Amino acid sequence: MNGIAGRVAAAGTGLRQFKRGTSPQPERGVLIGAILDACADAGFEPSEIDGFTTYGDDNNEPVRLMPDLGMKELRWSSSVFGGGGGGIAGAIGQAAGAILTGQATAIIVYRALVQGNSGRLSQAVMAHHLNSHMVGAGLVSPAQMCALRANRMFDYYGVPKQVAEDVVRACYYHGSRNPDAVTYGAEFSHEAYEGSRYIAEPFHLLDCSRENDGAGAILLVSAERARDLKKKPVYVLGVAQGAAMGWGDLLENDDDDQYATAGFKSVAQHLWRQTGLKPADIDVAQVYENFSAQAIASIVDHGFCSWEEAGDFIRFENLIAPTGKLPINTSGGNIGQGFIHGVGMMVECVHQLRGESSNPVPDAKTCLLAGGPGAPIVSSAIFGTERPG
Amino acid sequence: MKGEVRIQFCARCRKYRWPAVFHCPDCGSWDHVWKPVSPKGKIYSWTRTWHTFAGADAFEPPFVSIVVSLEEIPAVRLLGVLEGDEQNLATGAKVSGKAHKITVNGTVIPALSWTLD
Ligand SMILES: [Zn+2]
């Protein structure tokens, strides 16, 4: 059989999130906790873990996690290149590749971020990509780089600005119903959105995800092994990562037809081809929103609607569970749930398809994870409740 | 720093390359020259920064950063800060630039500043 095609499954999840600067433990301690949570969730013995994958320049080297977990051996450790969240789904793909080729059997996909240890994420991400031509233009943060793309998107494709607000409102709506979210119980108002200070035009503060301390982990094993564990397996149907020619670390010289996108030109094509699915087959999506406009571009890149249709399709009513056409970010996403470099969205894919989400989508069988948009390398994955025929 | 703007140019197939490369993917040449270009162009995109970001101390918010598509080589885009009058700031507006130096964290780096025509 070609592709991942459900031969690997997520068996357990762990997520520990704290307000930025308030983590009770250093980064590695929090990560160990999230990994143990994922194992307990799956009913899996932590000493049986034999591999790790991560993304976004995570500072926690897998071999250093072995003692706390009592691991017998380490057979796989890898990270997707790139300083941003673009590699999140790619890390799932690396794990699937290792398991399917017999190089490891039980892999933890993780990301940990505690400010006291790794500093501010925005600075770390930029340190990865900065050069003096950007610094000389005062461009030193992901918010500014994404703002340049966003302004072009609004101008060039004529996407109504209301769409960005609707994305943020949907994240708040779901987050306000999730007891683990930073926006739990919060009310969203147009006045608060529009009235929040500008960070970099067109982004107001409420267009931006804001960092939390914490760590997240999911345990991936073969589909056969997952069936013997505690929870219902959530199968990995397909993963794609990378960049098309004309996209990448190009000093804002990306091809004209890609500049204002989220960078998924090749990745989305591969994902659909690999899985044999199409956008209409997706029941719910976790669309990484570092910034509101990048989520819009990601939805278009993945083919859910065209630029011309964005104003009609990406409407609040369409984006929320249980009734929307494409409920997104059902835990609240990076903006509503909290931002540990996107790892919460990966965890929500699994929760949603097990029926454990705070905002369940009835009978959801497929969930898209669209990774960090606008990054030089991006990636996406599709999870499903069933293995394909 | 001479105050000039130069873009990499393949000595064999005579195409501009930006960002610069070691190896020309079109003709296989390793030989490149740096050709002076006129710092004139159109705003491709822009953002006005209001937040004080660490590392951008050379500029006082709010300031406008722009991406400029060069008049001579429209496929090449350069970055810089817009100075002076911002009233007609918009995608497509014509700008002229000049090269200068700024100091960031004690290091002198080349930079471009642009003004609306
Ligand atoms: Zn050449």
Short mmCIF file of C-alpha atoms in Angstrom, two decimals, chain A residues 122-123 132-141 143-145 147-153 155 197-202 249-257 259-260, chain B residues 18-20 43-56 59 63-67 75-81 90-92 100 102 104 109-112:
data_model
loop_
_atom_site.label_atom_id
_atom_site.label_comp_id
_atom_site.label_asym_id
_atom_site.label_seq_id
_atom_site.Cartn_x
_atom_site.Cartn_y
_atom_site.Cartn_z
CA SER A 122 9.02 35.23 18.48
CA GLN A 123 12.66 36.14 18.98
CA SER A 132 20.87 42.30 8.05
CA HIS A 133 18.72 43.25 5.05
CA MET A 134 15.63 42.53 7.15
CA VAL A 135 17.04 44.09 10.31
CA GLY A 136 17.97 47.17 8.27
CA ALA A 137 14.28 47.50 7.36
CA GLY A 138 13.23 47.22 11.01
CA LEU A 139 11.77 43.79 10.34
CA VAL A 140 12.64 41.62 13.31
CA SER A 141 9.49 39.70 14.27
CA ALA A 143 4.27 39.60 13.29
CA GLN A 144 5.89 42.08 10.92
CA MET A 145 6.82 39.50 8.31
CA ALA A 147 1.86 41.61 8.27
CA LEU A 148 3.66 42.28 4.97
CA ARG A 149 2.05 39.19 3.47
CA ALA A 150 -1.32 40.04 4.98
CA ASN A 151 -1.42 43.56 3.56
CA ARG A 152 -0.59 42.20 0.13
CA MET A 153 -3.32 39.55 0.52
CA ASP A 155 -4.90 44.42 -1.38
CA ARG A 197 -3.67 48.23 19.85
CA TYR A 198 -1.91 47.79 16.55
CA ILE A 199 1.14 45.53 16.61
CA ALA A 200 2.08 45.79 12.93
CA GLU A 201 -0.60 46.88 10.48
CA PRO A 202 -2.92 45.28 9.55
CA ASP A 249 13.58 31.91 2.81
CA LEU A 250 13.78 34.31 -0.14
CA LEU A 251 13.96 37.77 1.45
CA GLU A 252 10.40 38.55 0.33
CA ASN A 253 11.18 37.49 -3.23
CA ASP A 254 8.71 34.62 -3.31
CA ASP A 255 6.97 34.16 -6.64
CA ASP A 256 4.20 36.62 -7.34
CA ASP A 257 1.53 33.88 -7.31
CA TYR A 259 3.77 35.77 -2.05
CA ALA A 260 0.42 36.49 -0.41
CA TRP B 18 18.24 37.63 -5.77
CA PRO B 19 18.65 36.36 -3.12
CA ALA B 20 22.21 35.69 -4.26
CA ILE B 43 5.74 49.36 -3.17
CA TYR B 44 4.87 45.67 -3.34
CA SER B 45 3.69 45.48 0.25
CA TRP B 46 4.15 47.36 3.50
CA THR B 47 3.50 47.30 7.22
CA ARG B 48 3.49 50.02 9.85
CA THR B 49 5.03 48.78 13.09
CA TRP B 50 3.53 50.12 16.33
CA HIS B 51 4.87 47.63 18.84
CA THR B 52 8.40 48.08 20.19
CA PHE B 53 10.24 44.94 19.13
CA ALA B 54 13.63 44.05 20.56
CA GLY B 55 16.21 44.38 17.80
CA ALA B 56 14.41 47.18 15.96
CA PHE B 59 13.63 52.80 14.40
CA PHE B 63 7.57 53.29 11.38
CA VAL B 64 6.79 51.88 7.95
CA SER B 65 8.71 48.98 6.41
CA ILE B 66 8.20 48.35 2.72
CA VAL B 67 8.89 45.69 0.12
CA ALA B 75 11.07 40.43 -10.24
CA VAL B 76 13.60 41.62 -7.68
CA ARG B 77 12.26 43.01 -4.40
CA LEU B 78 14.24 44.87 -1.78
CA LEU B 79 13.33 45.91 1.73
CA GLY B 80 13.71 49.11 3.64
CA VAL B 81 12.11 51.74 5.80
CA ALA B 90 -0.12 52.31 -0.75
CA THR B 91 0.70 49.16 -2.63
CA GLY B 92 1.83 50.26 -6.11
CA HIS B 100 23.12 54.11 4.12
CA ILE B 102 22.62 51.92 10.61
CA VAL B 104 22.10 47.63 15.43
CA ILE B 109 24.94 47.18 8.81
CA PRO B 110 23.90 48.43 5.37
CA ALA B 111 20.29 49.49 5.01
CA LEU B 112 17.95 51.08 2.49
#
